[in-house]
Short mmCIF file of C-alpha atoms in Angstrom, two decimals:
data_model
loop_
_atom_site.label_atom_id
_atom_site.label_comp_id
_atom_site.label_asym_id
_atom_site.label_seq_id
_atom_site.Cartn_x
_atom_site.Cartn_y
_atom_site.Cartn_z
CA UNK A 1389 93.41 104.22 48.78
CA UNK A 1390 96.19 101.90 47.62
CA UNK A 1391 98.82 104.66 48.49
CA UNK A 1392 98.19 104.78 52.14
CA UNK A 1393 98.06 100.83 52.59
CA UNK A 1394 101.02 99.70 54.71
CA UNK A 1395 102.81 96.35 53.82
CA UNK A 1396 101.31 94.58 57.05
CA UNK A 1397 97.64 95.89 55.64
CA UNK A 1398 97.65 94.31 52.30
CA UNK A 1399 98.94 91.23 53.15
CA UNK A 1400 96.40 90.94 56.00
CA UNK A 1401 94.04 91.90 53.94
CA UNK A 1402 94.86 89.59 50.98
CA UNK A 1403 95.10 86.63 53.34
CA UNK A 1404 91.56 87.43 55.02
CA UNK A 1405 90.05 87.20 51.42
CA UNK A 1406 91.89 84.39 50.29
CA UNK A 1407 90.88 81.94 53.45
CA UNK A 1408 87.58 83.49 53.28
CA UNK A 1409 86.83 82.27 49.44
CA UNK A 1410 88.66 79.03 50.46
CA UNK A 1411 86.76 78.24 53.36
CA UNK A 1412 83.30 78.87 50.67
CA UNK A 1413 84.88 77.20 48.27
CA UNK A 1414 85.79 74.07 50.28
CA UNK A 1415 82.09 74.00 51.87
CA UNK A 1416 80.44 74.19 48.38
CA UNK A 1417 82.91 72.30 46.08
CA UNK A 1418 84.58 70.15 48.90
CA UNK A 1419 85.27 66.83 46.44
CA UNK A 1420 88.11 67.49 43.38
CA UNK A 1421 87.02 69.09 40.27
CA UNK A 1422 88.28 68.98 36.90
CA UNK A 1423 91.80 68.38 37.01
CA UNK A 1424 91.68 68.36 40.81
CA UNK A 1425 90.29 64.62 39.88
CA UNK A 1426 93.98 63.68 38.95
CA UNK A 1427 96.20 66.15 41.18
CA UNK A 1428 94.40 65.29 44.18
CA UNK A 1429 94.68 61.20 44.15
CA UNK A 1430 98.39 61.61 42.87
CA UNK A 1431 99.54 63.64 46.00
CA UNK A 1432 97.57 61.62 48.48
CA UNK A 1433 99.52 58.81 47.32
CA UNK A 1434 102.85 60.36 47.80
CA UNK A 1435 101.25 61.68 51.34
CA UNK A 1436 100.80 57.49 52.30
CA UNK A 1437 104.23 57.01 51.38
CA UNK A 1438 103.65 55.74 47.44
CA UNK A 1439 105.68 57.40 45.37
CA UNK A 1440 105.95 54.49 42.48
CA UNK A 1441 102.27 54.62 41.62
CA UNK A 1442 101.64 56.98 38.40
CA UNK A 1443 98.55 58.16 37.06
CA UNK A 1444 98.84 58.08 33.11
CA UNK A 1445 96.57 61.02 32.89
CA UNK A 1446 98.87 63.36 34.31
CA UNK A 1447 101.14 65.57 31.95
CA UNK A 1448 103.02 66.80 34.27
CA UNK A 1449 106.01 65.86 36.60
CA UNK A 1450 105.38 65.53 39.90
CA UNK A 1451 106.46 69.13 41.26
CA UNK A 1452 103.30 69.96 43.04
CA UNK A 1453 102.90 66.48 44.74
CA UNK A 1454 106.57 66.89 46.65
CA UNK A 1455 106.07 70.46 47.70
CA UNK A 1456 102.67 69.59 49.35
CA UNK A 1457 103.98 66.58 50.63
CA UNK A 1458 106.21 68.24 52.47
CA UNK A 1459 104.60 71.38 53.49
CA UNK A 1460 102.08 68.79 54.99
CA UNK A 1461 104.24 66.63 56.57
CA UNK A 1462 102.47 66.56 59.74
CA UNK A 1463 99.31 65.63 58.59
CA UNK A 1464 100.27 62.68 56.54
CA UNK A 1465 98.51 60.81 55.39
CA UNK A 1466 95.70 62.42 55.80
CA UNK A 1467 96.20 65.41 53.13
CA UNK A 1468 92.60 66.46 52.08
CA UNK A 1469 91.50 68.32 49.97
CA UNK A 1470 90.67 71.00 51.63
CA UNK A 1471 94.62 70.94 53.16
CA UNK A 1472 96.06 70.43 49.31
CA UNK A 1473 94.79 73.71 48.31
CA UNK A 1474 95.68 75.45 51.30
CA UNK A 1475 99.09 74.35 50.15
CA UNK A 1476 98.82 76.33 46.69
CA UNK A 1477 97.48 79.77 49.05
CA UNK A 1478 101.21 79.59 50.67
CA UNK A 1479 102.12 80.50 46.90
CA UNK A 1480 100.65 83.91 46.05
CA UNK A 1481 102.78 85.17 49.73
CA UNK A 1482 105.63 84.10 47.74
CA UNK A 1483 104.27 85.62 44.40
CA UNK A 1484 103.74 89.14 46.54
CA UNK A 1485 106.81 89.56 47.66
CA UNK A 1486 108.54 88.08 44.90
CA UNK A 1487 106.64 90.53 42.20
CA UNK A 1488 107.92 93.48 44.79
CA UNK A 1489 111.58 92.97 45.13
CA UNK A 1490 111.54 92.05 41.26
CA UNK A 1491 109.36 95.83 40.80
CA UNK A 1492 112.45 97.14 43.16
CA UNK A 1493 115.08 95.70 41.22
CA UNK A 1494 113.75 96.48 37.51
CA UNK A 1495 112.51 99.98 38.12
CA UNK A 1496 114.16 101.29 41.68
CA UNK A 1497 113.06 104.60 40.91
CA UNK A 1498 109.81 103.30 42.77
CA UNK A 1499 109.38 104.29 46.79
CA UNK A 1500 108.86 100.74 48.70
CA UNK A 1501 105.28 101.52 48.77
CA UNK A 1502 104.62 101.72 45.47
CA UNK A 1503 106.79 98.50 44.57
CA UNK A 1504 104.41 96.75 47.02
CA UNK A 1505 101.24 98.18 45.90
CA UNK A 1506 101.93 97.25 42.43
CA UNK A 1507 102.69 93.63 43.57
CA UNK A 1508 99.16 93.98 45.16
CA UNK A 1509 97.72 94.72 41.90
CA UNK A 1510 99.76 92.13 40.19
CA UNK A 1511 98.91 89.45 42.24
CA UNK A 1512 95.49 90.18 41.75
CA UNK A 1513 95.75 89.23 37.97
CA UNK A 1514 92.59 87.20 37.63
CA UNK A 1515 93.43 83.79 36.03
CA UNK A 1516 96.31 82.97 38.40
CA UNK A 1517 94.17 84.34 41.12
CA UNK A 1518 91.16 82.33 40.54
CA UNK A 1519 93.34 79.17 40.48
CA UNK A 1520 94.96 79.87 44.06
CA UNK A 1521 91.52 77.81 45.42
CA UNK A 1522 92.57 74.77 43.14
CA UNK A 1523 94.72 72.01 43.55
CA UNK A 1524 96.53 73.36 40.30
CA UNK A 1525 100.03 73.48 39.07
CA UNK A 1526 99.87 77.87 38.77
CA UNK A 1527 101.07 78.78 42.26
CA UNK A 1528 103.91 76.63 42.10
CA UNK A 1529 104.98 77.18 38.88
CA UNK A 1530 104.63 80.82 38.84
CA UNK A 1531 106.24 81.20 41.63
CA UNK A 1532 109.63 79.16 41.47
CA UNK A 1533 109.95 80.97 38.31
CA UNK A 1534 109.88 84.53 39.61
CA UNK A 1535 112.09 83.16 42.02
CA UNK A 1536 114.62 82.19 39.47
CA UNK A 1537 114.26 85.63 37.64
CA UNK A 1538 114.56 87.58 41.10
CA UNK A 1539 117.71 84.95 41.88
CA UNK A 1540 119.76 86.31 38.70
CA UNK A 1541 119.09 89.40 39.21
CA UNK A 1542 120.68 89.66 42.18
CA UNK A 1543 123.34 87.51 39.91
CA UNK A 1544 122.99 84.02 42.10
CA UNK A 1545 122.91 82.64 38.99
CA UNK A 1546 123.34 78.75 40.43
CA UNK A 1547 120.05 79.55 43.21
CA UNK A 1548 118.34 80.76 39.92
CA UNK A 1549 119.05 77.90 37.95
CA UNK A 1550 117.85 75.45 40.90
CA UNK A 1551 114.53 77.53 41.14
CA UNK A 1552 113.75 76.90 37.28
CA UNK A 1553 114.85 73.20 37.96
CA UNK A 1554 111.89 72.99 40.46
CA UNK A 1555 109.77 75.35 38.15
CA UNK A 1556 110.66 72.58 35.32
CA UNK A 1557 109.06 69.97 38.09
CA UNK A 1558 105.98 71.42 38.01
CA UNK A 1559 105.57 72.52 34.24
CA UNK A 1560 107.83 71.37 31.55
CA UNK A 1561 107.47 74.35 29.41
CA UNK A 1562 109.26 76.51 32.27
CA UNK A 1563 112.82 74.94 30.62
CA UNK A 1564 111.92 77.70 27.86
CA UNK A 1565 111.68 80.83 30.58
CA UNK A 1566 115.11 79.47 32.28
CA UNK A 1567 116.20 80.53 28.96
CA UNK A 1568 114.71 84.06 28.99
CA UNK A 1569 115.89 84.20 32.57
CA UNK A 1570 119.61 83.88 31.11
CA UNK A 1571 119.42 85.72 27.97
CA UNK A 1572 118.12 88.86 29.74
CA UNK A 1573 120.80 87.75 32.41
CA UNK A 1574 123.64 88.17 29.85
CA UNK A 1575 122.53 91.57 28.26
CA UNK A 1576 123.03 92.91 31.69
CA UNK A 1577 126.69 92.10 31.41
CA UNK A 1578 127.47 95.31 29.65
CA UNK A 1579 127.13 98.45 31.81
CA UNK A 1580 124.33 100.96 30.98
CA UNK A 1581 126.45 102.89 29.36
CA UNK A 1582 127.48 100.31 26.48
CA UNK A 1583 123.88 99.07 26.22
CA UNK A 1584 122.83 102.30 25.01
CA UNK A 1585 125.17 102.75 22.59
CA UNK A 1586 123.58 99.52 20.79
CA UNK A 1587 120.50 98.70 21.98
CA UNK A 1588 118.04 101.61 22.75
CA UNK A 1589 114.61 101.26 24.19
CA UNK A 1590 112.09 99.02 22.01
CA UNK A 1591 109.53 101.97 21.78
CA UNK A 1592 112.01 103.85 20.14
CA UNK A 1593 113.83 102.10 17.59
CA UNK A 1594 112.92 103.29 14.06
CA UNK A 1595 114.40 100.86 12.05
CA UNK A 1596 115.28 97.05 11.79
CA UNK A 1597 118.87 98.62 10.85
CA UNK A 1598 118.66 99.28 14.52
CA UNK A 1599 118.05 95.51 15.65
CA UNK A 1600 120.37 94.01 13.76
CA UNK A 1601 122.63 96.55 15.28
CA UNK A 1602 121.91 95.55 18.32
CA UNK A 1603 122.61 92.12 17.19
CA UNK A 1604 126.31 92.61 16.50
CA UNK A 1605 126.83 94.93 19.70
CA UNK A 1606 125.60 92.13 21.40
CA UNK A 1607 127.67 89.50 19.77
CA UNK A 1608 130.60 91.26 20.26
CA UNK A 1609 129.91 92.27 23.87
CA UNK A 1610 129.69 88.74 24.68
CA UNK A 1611 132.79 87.36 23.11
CA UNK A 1612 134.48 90.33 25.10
CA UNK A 1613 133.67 88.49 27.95
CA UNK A 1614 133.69 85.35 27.15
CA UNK A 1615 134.91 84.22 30.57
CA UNK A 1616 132.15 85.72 32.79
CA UNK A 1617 129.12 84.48 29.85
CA UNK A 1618 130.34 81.23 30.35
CA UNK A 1619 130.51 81.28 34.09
CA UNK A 1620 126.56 82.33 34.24
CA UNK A 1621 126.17 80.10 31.38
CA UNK A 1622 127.17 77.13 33.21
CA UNK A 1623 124.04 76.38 35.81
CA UNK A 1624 121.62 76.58 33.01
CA UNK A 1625 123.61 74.52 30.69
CA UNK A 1626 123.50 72.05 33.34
CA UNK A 1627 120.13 72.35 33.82
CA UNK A 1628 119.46 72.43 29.78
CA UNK A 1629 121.74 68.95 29.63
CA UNK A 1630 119.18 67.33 32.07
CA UNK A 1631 116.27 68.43 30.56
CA UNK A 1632 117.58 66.97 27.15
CA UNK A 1633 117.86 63.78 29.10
CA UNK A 1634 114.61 63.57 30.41
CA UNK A 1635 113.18 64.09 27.01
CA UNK A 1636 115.05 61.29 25.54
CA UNK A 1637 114.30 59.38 28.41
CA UNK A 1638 110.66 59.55 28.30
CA UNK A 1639 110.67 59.61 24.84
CA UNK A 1640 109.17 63.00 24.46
CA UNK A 1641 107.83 66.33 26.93
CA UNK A 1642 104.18 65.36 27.73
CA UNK A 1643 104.03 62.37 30.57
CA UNK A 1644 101.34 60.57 30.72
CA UNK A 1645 98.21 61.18 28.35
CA UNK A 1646 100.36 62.49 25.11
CA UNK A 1647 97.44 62.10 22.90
CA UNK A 1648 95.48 65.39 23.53
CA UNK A 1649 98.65 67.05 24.00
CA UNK A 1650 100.28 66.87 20.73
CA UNK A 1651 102.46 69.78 19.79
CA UNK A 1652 101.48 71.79 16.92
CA UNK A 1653 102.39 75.14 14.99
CA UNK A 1654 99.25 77.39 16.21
CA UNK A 1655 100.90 80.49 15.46
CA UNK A 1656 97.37 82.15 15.94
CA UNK A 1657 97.72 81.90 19.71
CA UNK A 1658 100.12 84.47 19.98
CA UNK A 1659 97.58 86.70 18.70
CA UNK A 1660 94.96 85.84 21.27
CA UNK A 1661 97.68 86.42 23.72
CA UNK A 1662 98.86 89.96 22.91
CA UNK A 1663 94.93 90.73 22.06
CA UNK A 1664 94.57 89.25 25.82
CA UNK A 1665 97.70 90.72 27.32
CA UNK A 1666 96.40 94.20 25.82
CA UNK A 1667 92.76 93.83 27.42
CA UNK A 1668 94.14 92.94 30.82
CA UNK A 1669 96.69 95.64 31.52
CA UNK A 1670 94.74 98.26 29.49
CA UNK A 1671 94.41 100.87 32.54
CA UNK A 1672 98.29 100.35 32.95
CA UNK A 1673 98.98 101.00 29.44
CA UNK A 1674 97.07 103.92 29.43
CA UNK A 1675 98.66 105.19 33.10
CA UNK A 1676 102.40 105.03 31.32
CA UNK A 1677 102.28 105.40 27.62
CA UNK A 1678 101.02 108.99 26.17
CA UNK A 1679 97.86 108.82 23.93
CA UNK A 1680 99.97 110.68 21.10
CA UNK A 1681 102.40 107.47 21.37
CA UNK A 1682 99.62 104.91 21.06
CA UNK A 1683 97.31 106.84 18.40
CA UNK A 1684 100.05 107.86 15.64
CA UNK A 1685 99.37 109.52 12.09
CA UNK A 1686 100.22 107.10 9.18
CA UNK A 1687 102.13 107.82 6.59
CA UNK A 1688 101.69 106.57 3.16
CA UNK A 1689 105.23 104.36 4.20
CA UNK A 1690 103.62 102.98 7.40
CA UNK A 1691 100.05 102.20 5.88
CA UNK A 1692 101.75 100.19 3.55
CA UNK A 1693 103.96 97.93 5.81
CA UNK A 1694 100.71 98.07 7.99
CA UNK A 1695 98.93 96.51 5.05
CA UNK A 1696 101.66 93.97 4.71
CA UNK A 1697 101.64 92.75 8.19
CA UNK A 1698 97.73 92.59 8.17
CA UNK A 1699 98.13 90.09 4.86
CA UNK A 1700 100.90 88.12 6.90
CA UNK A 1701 98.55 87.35 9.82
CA UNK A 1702 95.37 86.93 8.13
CA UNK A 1703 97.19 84.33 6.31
CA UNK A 1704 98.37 83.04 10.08
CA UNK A 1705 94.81 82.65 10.83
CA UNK A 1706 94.02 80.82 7.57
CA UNK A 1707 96.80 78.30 7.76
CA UNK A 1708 97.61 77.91 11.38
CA UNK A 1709 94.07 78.17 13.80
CA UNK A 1710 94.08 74.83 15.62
CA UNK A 1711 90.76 74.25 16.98
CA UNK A 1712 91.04 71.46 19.58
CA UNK A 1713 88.60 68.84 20.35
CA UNK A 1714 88.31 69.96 23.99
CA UNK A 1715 87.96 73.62 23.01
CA UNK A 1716 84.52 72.47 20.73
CA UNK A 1717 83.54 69.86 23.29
CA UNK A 1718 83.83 71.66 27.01
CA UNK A 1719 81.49 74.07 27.43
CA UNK A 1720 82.42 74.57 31.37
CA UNK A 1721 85.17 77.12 29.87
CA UNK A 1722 85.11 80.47 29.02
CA UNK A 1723 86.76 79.67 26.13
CA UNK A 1724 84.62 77.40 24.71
CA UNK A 1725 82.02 80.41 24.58
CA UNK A 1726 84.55 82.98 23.19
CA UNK A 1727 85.52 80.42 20.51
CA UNK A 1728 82.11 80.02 19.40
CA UNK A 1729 81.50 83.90 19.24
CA UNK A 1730 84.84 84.30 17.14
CA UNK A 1731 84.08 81.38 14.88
CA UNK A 1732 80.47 82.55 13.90
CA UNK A 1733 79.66 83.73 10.12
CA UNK A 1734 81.83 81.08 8.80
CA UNK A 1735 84.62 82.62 10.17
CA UNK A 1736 84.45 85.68 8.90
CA UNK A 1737 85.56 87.12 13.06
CA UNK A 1738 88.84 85.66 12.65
CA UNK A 1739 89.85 87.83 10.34
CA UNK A 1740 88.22 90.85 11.06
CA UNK A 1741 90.18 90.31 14.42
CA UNK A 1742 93.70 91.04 12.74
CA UNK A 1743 93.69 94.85 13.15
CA UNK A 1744 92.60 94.65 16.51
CA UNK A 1745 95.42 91.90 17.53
CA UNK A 1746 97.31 94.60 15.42
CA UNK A 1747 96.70 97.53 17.63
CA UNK A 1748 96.96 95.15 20.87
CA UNK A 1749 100.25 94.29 19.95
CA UNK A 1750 101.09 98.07 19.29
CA UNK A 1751 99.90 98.84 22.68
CA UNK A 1752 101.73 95.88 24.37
CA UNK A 1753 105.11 96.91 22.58
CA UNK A 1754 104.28 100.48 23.50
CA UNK A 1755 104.16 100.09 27.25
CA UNK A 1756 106.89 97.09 27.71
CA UNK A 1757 108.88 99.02 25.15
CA UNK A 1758 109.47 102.14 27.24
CA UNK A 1759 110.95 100.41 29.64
CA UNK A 1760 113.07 97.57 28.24
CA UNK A 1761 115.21 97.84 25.15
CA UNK A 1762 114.97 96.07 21.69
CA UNK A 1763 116.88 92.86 22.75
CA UNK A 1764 115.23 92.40 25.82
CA UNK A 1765 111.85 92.50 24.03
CA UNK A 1766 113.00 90.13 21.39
CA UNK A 1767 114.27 87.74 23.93
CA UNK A 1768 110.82 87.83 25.43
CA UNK A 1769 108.77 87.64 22.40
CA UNK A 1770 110.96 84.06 21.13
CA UNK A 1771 110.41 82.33 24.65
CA UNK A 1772 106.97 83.76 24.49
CA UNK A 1773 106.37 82.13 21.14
CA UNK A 1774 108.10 78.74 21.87
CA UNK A 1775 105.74 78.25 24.91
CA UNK A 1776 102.60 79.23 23.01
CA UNK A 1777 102.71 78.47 19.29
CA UNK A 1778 103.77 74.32 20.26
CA UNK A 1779 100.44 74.23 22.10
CA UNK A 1780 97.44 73.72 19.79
CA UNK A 1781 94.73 74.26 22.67
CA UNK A 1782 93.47 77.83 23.80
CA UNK A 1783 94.19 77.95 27.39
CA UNK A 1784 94.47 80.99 29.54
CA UNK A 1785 96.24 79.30 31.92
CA UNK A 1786 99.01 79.01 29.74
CA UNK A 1787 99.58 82.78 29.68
CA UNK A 1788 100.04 83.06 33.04
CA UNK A 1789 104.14 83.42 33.06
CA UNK A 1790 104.42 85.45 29.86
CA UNK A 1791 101.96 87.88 31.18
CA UNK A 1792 103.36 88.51 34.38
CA UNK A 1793 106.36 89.00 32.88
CA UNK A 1794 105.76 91.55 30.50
CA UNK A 1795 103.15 93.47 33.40
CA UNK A 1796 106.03 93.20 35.97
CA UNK A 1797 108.56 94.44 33.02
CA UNK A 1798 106.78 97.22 31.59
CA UNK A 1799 107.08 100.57 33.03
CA UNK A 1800 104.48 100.65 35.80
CA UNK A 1801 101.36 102.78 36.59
CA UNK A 1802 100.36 104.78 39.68
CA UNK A 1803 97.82 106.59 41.27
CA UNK A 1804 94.22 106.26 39.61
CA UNK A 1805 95.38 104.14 36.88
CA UNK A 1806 96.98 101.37 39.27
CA UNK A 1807 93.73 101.91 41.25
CA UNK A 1808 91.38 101.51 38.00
CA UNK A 1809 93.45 98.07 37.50
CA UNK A 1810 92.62 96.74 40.74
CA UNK A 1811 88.94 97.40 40.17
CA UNK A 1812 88.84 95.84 37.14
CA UNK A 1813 90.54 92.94 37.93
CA UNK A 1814 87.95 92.34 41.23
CA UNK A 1815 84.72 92.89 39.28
CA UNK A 1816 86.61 90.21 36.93
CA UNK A 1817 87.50 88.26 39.71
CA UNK A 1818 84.36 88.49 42.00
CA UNK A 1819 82.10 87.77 38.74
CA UNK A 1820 84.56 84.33 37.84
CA UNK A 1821 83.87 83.41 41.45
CA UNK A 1822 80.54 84.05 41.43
CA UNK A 1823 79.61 82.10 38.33
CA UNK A 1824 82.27 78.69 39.70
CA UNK A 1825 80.01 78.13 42.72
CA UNK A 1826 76.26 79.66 42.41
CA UNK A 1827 75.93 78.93 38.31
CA UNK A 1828 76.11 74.97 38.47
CA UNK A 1829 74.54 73.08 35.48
CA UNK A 1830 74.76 69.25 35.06
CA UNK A 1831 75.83 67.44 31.85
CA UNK A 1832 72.77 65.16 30.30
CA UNK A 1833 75.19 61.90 29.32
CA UNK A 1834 77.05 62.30 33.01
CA UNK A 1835 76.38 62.60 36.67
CA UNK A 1836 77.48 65.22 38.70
CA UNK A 1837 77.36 69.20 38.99
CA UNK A 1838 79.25 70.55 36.42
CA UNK A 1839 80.86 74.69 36.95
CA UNK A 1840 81.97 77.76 34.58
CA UNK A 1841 85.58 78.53 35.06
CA UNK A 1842 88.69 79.82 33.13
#
């Protein structure tokens, strides 16, 4: 059982699996797929010394391509791919450890043991997991991100601002969580004594009397201190000032290929998110939050402003669902399947989904609520809607960071419930696998085996 694993065990264990599925993985998919098609060439260039040459498909800056190139330094310039996504396994080590000291830091009333079986769990989450045995930009970016959240924590605020400069590197959204990292940074400026005087825990809070309370104590506490905000300020700022200038540089975010990749206001992918983020850590919900908390009487007052929200987002999904070309026209994804299950009936599914993204949203605010307090969640929330709302394509990959955030955040499961979360994550996990290399099917217009995956 997970509460009798020593550190030395699950990592052994982890790394056995991983090389394992890499080693399958490499003998039955050994040439790039999918994106691997651009990631792959790029880096091999920059192993033979060619770092001028660009590939206008790429999105992305070039992050992933310096790392491997130097973690593979002595094989230059050979880099295969088989070596280019061992390069992304080196990752989820980082992730582990990474996920525990951050479980130490934000809830210490954990033994060491339980910090690191929770990582375990964590780590196990199955869409980054699945894309450890890709040449993909995940590891890297999830990583150097934690890193920068575990970095101000421990207030090195200038090592936490260079770790979201490399995170930056690899995805540009990650500018946006550099800004969680310091907002969260400075609420930690007043002592716990202060913060609870104006802003209580999220799951609590009764009224929006209480958040705009915890507006002004917030305001205030920060022009008390003016000298120390700006002095963790500062790295960011700097960081902020040369993001600005890349932008105007390069005339915009998106490198390369900007045409499938314009942004747009798809408000309706927050609530696939928090309808996702809800399915995913279900068992942990339900292992920290009481059933009386999460199943409540309504009153005649609460059915009403229940009503009210339901209106708000059904209008959400009228005026902004984006439905982009890729998501219609690649049916390798799961999403392309779940898309075409919600869209059915003329439509009808996307709005009979609003009082279940309701009551996933409940549950989400519920379990991160009992642990962080109402500013913390609202500086979460914005930088989780500026990273997903721009983006007009459903992608799971792109909740990735705001998920692990909110499952490392929230207050954390143990026993059967952490257990029951590891399960389901490896049935999803060994299924995903599964389907990627013994399902194959081939495309009628195009040669070449085509494979399911996220």
């Amino acid at each position: 059982m997970l509460g009798s694993s020593t550190p030395a065990a699950i990592v052994a264990l982890h790394l056995s699996v991983l090389i394992t599925i890499s080693l399958i993985m490499n003998r039955m998919v050994p040439q790039p797929y999918m994106d691997e098609i651009f990631h792959i060439p790029q880096a091999q260039r920059y192993c033979q010394g060619d770092y001028w040459t660009w590939d206008p498909k790429l999105t992305t800056p070039p992050g992933l391509y310096v790392i491997s190139n130097i973690l593979l330094a002595a094989q230059r310039p050979q880099c295969s791919t088989f070596l280019l996504r061992l390069t992304n396994l080196s990752y989820t080590f980082i992730i582990l450890f990474t996920v525990a000291s951050l479980l130490k830091t934000i809830h210490p009333h954990l033994t060491r043991h339980e910090q690191l079986n929770s990582a375990a769990v964590i780590i196990c989450f199955p869409i980054l997991w699945f894309f450890n045995f890709l040449y993909y930009t995940d590891g890297g970016s999830t990583a150097f991100i934690l890193l920068s959240w575990l970095a101000a924590k421990r207030r090195h605020h200038l090592l936490s601002a260079v770790g979201s400069a490399v995170a930056v590197t690899f995805r540009q959204t990650n500018i946006i969580w550099s800004l969680f990292i310091v907002g969260t940074a400075l609420l930690e400026l007043s002592t716990p004594a202060e913060r609870r005087r104006f802003d209580p825990k999220a799951a609590f809070v009764q009224s929006p009397l209480q958040l705009i309370q915890a507006l002004t104590g917030f305001i205030q506490m920060l022009l008390s201190k003016f000298t120390r905000v700006l002095t963790i300020s500062m790295p960011y700022l700097g960081l902020l000032t040369g993001f600005a200038a890349f932008v105007k540089w390069n005339g915009g975010i998106v490198l390369g290929d900007r045409s499938n990749h314009v942004p747009s206001l798809h408000v309706v992918q927050l609530f696939y998110f928090v309808a996702f983020s809800a399915g995913m850590s279900l068992f942990a919900i339900l292992g920290v939050v009481p059933a009386a908390r999460l199943i409540k009487r309504l009153s005649f007052r609460s059915s009403l402003a229940l009503l009210t929200v339901a209106s708000i987002m059904a209008l959400c999904v009228y005026k902004f669902t984006n439905v982009h070309p890729f998501l219609l026209a690649d049916n390798r994804h799961y999403t392309f399947y779940i898309w075409r299950l919600m869209s059915r009936f003329n439509g009808i599914i996307l709005y009979a989904l609003v009082p279940a993204y309701m009551a996933a949203a409940w549950f989400c605010w519920q379990a991160l609520g009992t642990e962080q307090t109402i500013l913390w969640v609202v500086i979460y929330t914005v930088a989780t809607m500026l990273t997903l709302i721009p983006s007009p394509l459903l992608e799971f990959r792109y909740f990735i960071t705001p998920y692990l955030i909110y499952r490392i955040a929230m207050r954390q499961p143990r026993g059967v419930w952490l257990f029951l979360e590891l399960l389901f994550y490896t049935v999803i996990n060994v299924v995903t696998v599964w389907m990627f290399l013994n399902k194959p099917f081939q495309w009628p217009h195009q040669e070449g085996v085509q494979r399911f995956m996220w």
